[in-house]
Amino acid sequence: MNDWNGKRVLILGAARQGLALARWLTLHGARVTLSDTRHEKELRVARESLAEYPIAWALGGHPLELLDSTDVLCLSGGVPLTLPIVAEAVKRGIPLSNDSQIFMEVVPCKTIGITGSAGKTTTTTLVGRMAKNAYGDKAYVGGNIGDPLINYVDSMQADDVAILEFSSFQLDQMTVSPNIAAILNITPNHLDRHGTMEAYTAAKARILEFQSKEAVAVLGRDDKGAWSLRNKVHGKLYTFSLSELDEGLNGTYLQDGLLNLRDGDAYLPLILREKILLRGDHNLLNVLAAFAIGHAARFPLDAMLESVDDFRGVPHRLELVRELHGVRWYNDSIATAPERSMAAIRAFEEPIVLLLGGRDKDLPWEELLQLVNERVDHVVLFGEAAEKIQKTVESLGLREKRFTLTRTNGLREAVLRAAEVAESGDVVLLSPGGTSFDEFKDFAERGERFSEWVQELS
């Protein structure tokens, strides 16, 4: 849609994305209503931030009558398609959209979109650093992280570049694809939202669906889910892998401790693995992906190398909090699925005290717990998922359980219990495998509280 003047738009969710979209649409002539299940007292700051705009508010729920005066329904990232008002909108033929879709419809410059079950924020952040080294303030980074880029689209120019992280929730409604689209991996995640792996994979695949033949796709070679989508690529394909690439494939790979790039007959050594500051093979794949995306975007090699050289990662992703009495405490609060906890465990050779729990997302825990039995010395459970995880351990019938298992009431108690069992040389790893919503606003708040409580230890 190019002309929003006079259009009646209902936005569900008055968080970061919904507020940014409400502001932009109002500036472009739309008649906006913001609906949120929270009440006026909880949204006081949000309402004050939009006080100068003629926006209507519908608080305390999403009554279906709102659709009677709606031309377009826009969903914030956390709003499920199964919500009654969304289902009713579809039934009435009211189009669905979101801030990322509208941004992609109007953005004047080259776009790079990155998605995946794990690693997308780290990779997007690193590609953003590469772009800023190459483009300066003409590079914009956002989407599912940071500021929604709809806030800046009106000042963007044709020779700028926009790098966006896309979640499966955002991609669900997308009918526009970026010029360069990357799918890092697809592993079980958000099945509480999407229902099946097939539906979840289909949402991720939409990032490729609307690309032209001039576009570029970047797919993870080592991940079955991502690589299975290569037949959906319309333009040029790049890939990345921890192993040497098969003949005919272009992209980045690891060989003999060196990261390399191959594109046709051209070959380029990039950087020694030992120079990369991030821990774990999963982070090495993120760096390889960033190089492949940067090459596809034609970023200068110097800009890419400089970005990787001192990159220490993103908060709440294997973030070293402190070392106390010879014990190193790591915050991996972003690990909201068992698959991500497995990647974190594999990043360490040291004995591990693992903090596991949070809220379950209807994902299987068995494979993680098998790995725990191989690599972890102590498990401290917390949160709503604790009982399910404990029962899963019992159901596995492990012949020899090599880890101790302790159950606590919440994360703070889990930190105190971990401090009791950890010994010098150990790693205490918060990598929960579940979401934070049983105890915290989001994974970031969980990570911040964890870090605070660890800093209080003596």
XYZ file of C-alpha atoms in Angstrom:
458
model
C 0.000 0.000 0.000
C 1.462 3.347 -1.045
C -1.216 5.758 0.160
C -2.197 5.603 3.835
C -4.092 8.891 3.845
C -7.481 8.328 5.476
C -6.949 4.581 5.932
C -8.324 3.195 9.188
C -5.587 1.091 10.783
C -5.918 -1.031 13.908
C -2.618 -1.970 15.580
C -2.563 -4.800 18.114
C 0.167 -4.413 20.736
C 1.524 -1.146 22.122
C 5.127 -2.219 22.549
C 8.208 -1.047 20.622
C 7.010 -2.081 17.141
C 3.386 -1.011 17.613
C 4.303 2.429 18.937
C 6.760 3.097 16.106
C 4.234 2.015 13.488
C 1.439 4.095 15.037
C 3.634 7.190 14.902
C 4.675 6.634 11.264
C 1.183 5.809 9.998
C -0.294 8.857 11.709
C 2.352 11.081 10.110
C 1.285 9.610 6.756
C -2.381 10.418 7.206
C -3.773 7.159 8.591
C -6.452 7.087 11.284
C -4.817 4.829 13.870
C -6.241 2.893 16.797
C -3.825 1.152 19.172
C -5.258 -1.815 21.057
C -3.547 -3.572 23.952
C -4.681 -6.043 26.604
C -2.944 -3.980 29.271
C -4.722 -1.152 31.094
C -4.145 2.607 31.133
C -1.925 2.640 34.231
C 0.476 0.099 32.702
C 0.680 2.057 29.438
C 1.058 5.550 30.873
C 4.597 6.051 29.494
C 3.648 4.672 26.086
C 0.627 6.949 25.840
C 2.662 9.970 26.871
C 5.216 9.194 24.128
C 2.434 9.497 21.510
C 0.450 12.292 23.174
C 1.052 14.735 20.303
C -0.499 12.383 17.719
C -4.252 11.904 17.097
C -4.232 8.211 18.014
C -7.220 6.383 19.525
C -6.572 3.838 22.278
C -8.517 0.657 23.068
C -7.164 -0.873 26.272
C -7.910 -3.927 28.384
C -8.610 -6.291 25.478
C -9.215 -6.637 21.745
C -13.022 -6.431 21.217
C -14.165 -7.648 17.812
C -16.188 -4.450 17.291
C -12.912 -2.645 16.576
C -12.888 -4.383 13.189
C -16.094 -2.597 12.143
C -14.021 0.529 11.461
C -10.782 -1.093 10.277
C -9.275 -1.191 6.781
C -5.956 -2.819 7.747
C -4.999 -4.835 10.849
C -1.341 -4.588 11.933
C 0.144 -7.085 14.398
C 3.061 -6.462 16.716
C 5.632 -9.249 16.923
C 4.227 -11.127 19.919
C 0.605 -11.203 18.720
C -0.452 -14.719 17.609
C -2.446 -15.299 14.431
C -4.792 -17.495 16.487
C -6.100 -14.511 18.463
C -9.910 -14.287 17.957
C -9.752 -10.741 16.553
C -7.091 -11.814 14.028
C -9.098 -14.857 12.950
C -12.185 -12.660 12.585
C -10.228 -10.127 10.503
C -9.104 -12.894 8.145
C -12.694 -14.132 7.933
C -13.856 -10.614 6.974
C -11.093 -10.218 4.402
C -9.308 -7.424 6.279
C -5.639 -7.376 5.202
C -2.947 -8.123 7.808
C 0.362 -6.281 8.016
C 3.117 -5.266 10.451
C 5.864 -2.660 10.820
C 8.452 -4.704 8.905
C 6.094 -5.350 5.994
C 5.226 -1.661 5.701
C 8.897 -0.694 5.985
C 9.794 -3.096 3.167
C 7.032 -1.652 0.988
C 8.435 1.885 1.170
C 12.199 1.531 1.811
C 14.177 3.209 -1.013
C 17.508 1.405 -0.550
C 19.101 -2.048 -0.624
C 17.881 -4.357 2.139
C 19.516 -7.299 3.900
C 17.221 -9.593 5.905
C 18.474 -12.221 8.347
C 16.447 -14.933 10.074
C 17.034 -18.246 11.798
C 16.110 -20.176 14.911
C 19.396 -19.225 16.578
C 22.182 -16.727 15.976
C 20.219 -14.128 14.037
C 20.824 -11.271 16.484
C 24.569 -11.959 16.703
C 24.818 -12.256 12.913
C 22.666 -9.172 12.259
C 24.719 -7.151 14.738
C 27.979 -8.248 13.106
C 26.719 -7.550 9.576
C 25.549 -4.175 10.874
C 29.066 -3.424 12.122
C 30.442 -4.360 8.690
C 27.897 -2.098 6.998
C 28.648 0.843 9.293
C 32.374 0.425 8.637
C 31.618 0.502 4.912
C 28.746 3.024 4.784
C 29.063 5.072 7.977
C 25.772 6.684 8.992
C 24.204 5.534 5.718
C 23.838 2.031 7.230
C 20.755 1.244 9.341
C 20.339 -1.815 11.596
C 17.064 -2.881 13.199
C 13.938 -4.916 12.578
C 13.376 -7.426 15.356
C 16.250 -5.853 17.328
C 16.924 -2.283 18.381
C 14.813 0.523 16.980
C 12.145 -0.417 14.399
C 13.498 0.961 11.110
C 10.093 2.412 10.242
C 11.287 5.275 12.496
C 13.977 6.181 9.945
C 12.613 5.141 6.565
C 11.505 8.649 5.561
C 15.090 9.923 5.742
C 16.710 6.964 3.950
C 18.293 7.492 0.522
C 18.720 5.170 -2.451
C 22.436 4.564 -1.774
C 21.909 3.604 1.895
C 21.674 0.034 3.184
C 19.236 -1.404 5.745
C 20.001 -4.582 7.700
C 17.043 -6.232 9.421
C 16.620 -9.174 11.746
C 13.321 -10.934 10.970
C 11.468 -13.229 13.355
C 9.132 -15.960 12.165
C 6.284 -13.898 13.661
C 7.104 -10.963 11.368
C 7.674 -13.160 8.316
C 4.276 -14.824 8.755
C 2.588 -11.834 7.074
C 5.371 -10.728 4.720
C 4.756 -10.328 0.992
C 8.044 -8.542 0.241
C 11.525 -10.073 0.400
C 14.860 -8.314 0.981
C 17.502 -7.984 -1.747
C 19.767 -10.269 0.280
C 17.951 -12.871 2.401
C 19.750 -15.128 4.869
C 18.363 -18.175 6.682
C 20.956 -19.335 9.199
C 19.197 -22.433 10.513
C 15.758 -23.867 11.246
C 15.438 -25.983 14.370
C 12.433 -26.615 16.655
C 11.313 -23.304 18.138
C 8.095 -21.351 18.760
C 5.941 -24.436 18.213
C 3.623 -22.994 20.862
C 2.952 -20.231 18.311
C 3.232 -22.006 14.935
C 1.870 -25.421 15.934
C 4.046 -27.597 13.674
C 7.579 -27.569 12.298
C 6.091 -27.402 8.813
C 4.267 -24.159 9.637
C 7.334 -22.726 11.367
C 9.564 -23.602 8.394
C 7.040 -22.110 5.978
C 7.127 -18.828 7.930
C 10.920 -18.712 7.727
C 10.872 -19.582 4.011
C 8.782 -16.485 3.223
C 11.965 -14.404 3.411
C 12.939 -16.050 0.088
C 9.515 -16.320 -1.501
C 9.250 -12.859 -3.035
C 12.851 -12.374 -4.164
C 13.664 -11.562 -7.781
C 16.217 -13.348 -9.973
C 18.637 -10.492 -9.255
C 18.439 -11.133 -5.518
C 20.803 -13.175 -3.329
C 20.047 -15.890 -0.781
C 22.423 -17.095 1.948
C 21.613 -20.494 3.487
C 23.403 -22.473 6.192
C 24.958 -25.574 4.598
C 25.323 -27.501 7.861
C 21.696 -27.117 8.928
C 19.146 -29.486 7.381
C 16.262 -27.070 7.817
C 17.936 -24.123 6.114
C 19.606 -26.180 3.377
C 16.325 -27.920 2.503
C 15.057 -24.560 1.193
C 17.717 -24.172 -1.522
C 15.179 -25.135 -4.214
C 13.219 -21.996 -3.257
C 16.109 -19.679 -4.157
C 15.251 -17.478 -7.147
C 18.588 -15.707 -7.594
C 22.204 -16.355 -6.598
C 22.963 -18.698 -3.695
C 25.771 -18.327 -1.164
C 26.305 -20.649 1.767
C 28.517 -21.103 4.835
C 29.853 -24.190 6.577
C 32.319 -25.527 9.142
C 33.559 -27.881 6.401
C 35.001 -27.311 2.946
C 32.246 -26.600 0.422
C 31.241 -29.084 -2.252
C 32.327 -28.250 -5.770
C 30.050 -25.671 -7.368
C 28.993 -24.022 -4.106
C 29.979 -20.445 -3.328
C 30.360 -19.002 0.145
C 32.438 -19.173 3.294
C 33.886 -22.198 5.091
C 36.439 -23.358 7.640
C 39.508 -25.333 6.588
C 42.609 -26.083 8.672
C 41.778 -23.394 11.225
C 41.276 -20.675 8.595
C 38.040 -19.030 7.470
C 37.870 -18.824 3.664
C 35.658 -17.366 0.959
C 35.033 -18.902 -2.451
C 33.078 -17.307 -5.285
C 33.430 -19.021 -8.636
C 37.127 -19.178 -9.451
C 37.988 -16.554 -6.826
C 39.358 -17.721 -3.478
C 40.117 -15.503 -0.496
C 41.541 -16.358 2.952
C 39.719 -14.325 5.600
C 40.834 -14.768 9.214
C 42.289 -17.428 11.507
C 39.724 -19.091 13.750
C 41.898 -18.395 16.787
C 41.505 -14.639 16.166
C 37.718 -14.810 16.700
C 36.776 -13.793 20.247
C 33.390 -15.567 20.370
C 33.120 -19.033 21.942
C 31.568 -22.089 20.312
C 31.025 -23.562 16.862
C 27.594 -21.923 16.702
C 29.230 -18.501 16.959
C 31.825 -19.487 14.379
C 28.922 -20.256 12.022
C 27.488 -16.807 12.787
C 30.810 -15.213 11.769
C 30.980 -17.306 8.587
C 27.397 -16.284 7.795
C 28.242 -12.605 8.328
C 31.190 -12.844 5.931
C 28.991 -14.552 3.307
C 26.300 -11.876 3.682
C 28.878 -9.074 3.645
C 30.448 -10.461 0.475
C 27.016 -10.748 -1.156
C 26.447 -7.083 -0.245
C 29.861 -6.175 -1.699
C 31.208 -4.749 1.546
C 34.969 -4.053 1.328
C 37.101 -6.806 2.861
C 38.800 -4.372 5.246
C 35.414 -3.260 6.620
C 34.446 -6.883 7.284
C 37.746 -7.905 8.882
C 37.819 -4.844 11.129
C 34.302 -5.649 12.355
C 35.157 -9.233 13.285
C 38.531 -8.430 14.811
C 37.250 -7.027 18.129
C 33.668 -8.340 18.140
C 32.802 -9.746 21.558
C 29.195 -10.601 20.871
C 25.826 -9.327 22.060
C 24.546 -9.137 25.667
C 22.783 -12.234 27.024
C 24.495 -14.501 24.455
C 27.282 -16.463 26.181
C 28.195 -13.222 27.929
C 30.876 -13.541 30.592
C 29.452 -11.876 33.721
C 32.359 -12.326 36.132
C 34.934 -14.723 37.545
C 34.676 -15.392 41.293
C 36.768 -17.886 43.287
C 37.957 -19.442 40.037
C 34.388 -19.934 38.714
C 33.352 -18.202 35.484
C 29.684 -17.171 35.256
C 28.080 -16.907 31.802
C 24.766 -15.302 30.860
C 23.102 -17.052 27.908
C 19.564 -15.924 28.710
C 18.768 -15.743 24.980
C 18.669 -19.560 24.934
C 14.884 -19.935 24.977
C 14.842 -23.329 23.241
C 16.648 -26.593 24.134
C 18.552 -26.510 20.828
C 20.181 -23.221 21.843
C 21.169 -24.584 25.234
C 22.866 -27.486 23.456
C 24.934 -25.078 21.376
C 25.994 -23.244 24.542
C 27.025 -26.437 26.324
C 29.162 -27.446 23.351
C 31.047 -24.143 23.586
C 32.789 -25.271 26.804
C 35.342 -27.913 27.700
C 35.295 -26.982 31.406
C 33.014 -28.678 33.986
C 29.566 -27.052 33.784
C 26.930 -26.093 36.327
C 23.853 -25.541 34.137
C 20.857 -23.381 35.091
C 17.909 -24.774 33.159
C 14.216 -23.862 33.115
C 11.872 -20.943 32.571
C 8.631 -21.464 30.633
C 8.301 -24.434 28.281
C 7.461 -23.821 24.581
C 6.135 -27.327 23.837
C 9.579 -28.345 22.578
C 11.337 -31.691 23.210
C 13.922 -31.772 26.030
C 15.221 -35.335 25.533
C 18.150 -34.594 23.219
C 19.371 -31.747 25.425
C 19.244 -33.924 28.518
C 21.184 -36.687 26.767
C 23.895 -34.111 26.046
C 23.686 -32.871 29.639
C 24.447 -36.405 30.793
C 27.608 -36.360 28.682
C 28.879 -32.842 29.373
C 27.353 -31.332 32.539
C 28.214 -31.993 36.200
C 25.358 -30.194 37.971
C 21.907 -29.068 36.790
C 19.924 -26.476 38.738
C 16.284 -26.274 37.633
C 14.069 -23.197 38.030
C 10.776 -21.828 36.742
C 7.604 -23.389 35.346
C 9.452 -25.937 33.183
C 11.359 -27.434 36.133
C 8.840 -30.195 36.778
C 8.609 -31.181 33.112
C 12.391 -31.282 32.775
C 12.730 -33.380 35.940
C 10.106 -35.843 34.692
C 11.865 -36.029 31.319
C 15.126 -36.945 33.073
C 13.309 -39.703 34.947
C 11.604 -40.988 31.793
C 14.928 -41.277 29.944
C 15.937 -44.072 32.287
C 19.600 -43.169 32.075
C 21.699 -46.178 33.078
C 24.292 -43.921 34.621
C 23.257 -40.367 35.476
C 26.508 -38.443 35.774
C 24.994 -35.111 36.825
C 23.319 -33.988 40.022
C 19.871 -32.429 39.754
C 18.544 -29.700 42.061
C 15.176 -27.954 41.774
C 14.589 -24.383 42.962
C 11.654 -21.981 43.028
C 13.118 -19.177 40.887
C 16.217 -17.876 39.176
C 17.603 -16.035 42.193
C 17.490 -19.191 44.294
C 19.054 -21.066 41.363
C 21.996 -18.625 41.365
C 22.555 -19.172 45.089
C 22.374 -22.965 44.703
C 24.805 -22.882 41.757
C 27.249 -20.865 43.859
C 27.130 -23.593 46.506
C 28.011 -26.466 44.158
C 30.443 -24.713 41.757
C 34.156 -25.289 42.305
C 37.239 -23.487 41.002
C 37.674 -24.245 37.300
C 33.935 -24.693 36.722
C 31.656 -22.693 34.436
C 28.205 -21.693 35.706
C 26.030 -21.346 32.637
C 22.580 -19.758 32.526
C 21.243 -21.276 29.306
C 17.633 -21.987 30.266
C 16.084 -23.667 27.224
C 12.768 -22.019 28.105
C 11.330 -18.537 27.770
C 11.440 -15.937 30.545
C 7.748 -15.076 30.738
C 7.014 -17.085 33.885
C 9.171 -14.722 35.960
C 10.403 -11.825 33.795
C 9.273 -9.420 31.077
C 11.673 -10.896 28.512
C 14.998 -12.718 28.137
C 16.908 -9.425 28.513
C 15.391 -8.687 31.924
C 16.138 -12.275 32.969
C 19.756 -11.863 31.892
C 20.077 -8.522 33.664
C 18.680 -9.904 36.938
C 20.990 -12.930 36.666
C 23.984 -10.667 36.159
C 22.979 -8.483 39.123
C 22.572 -11.464 41.424
C 25.894 -12.943 40.292
C 27.623 -9.615 40.989
C 26.180 -9.652 44.508
C 27.889 -12.981 45.321
C 30.931 -12.819 47.577
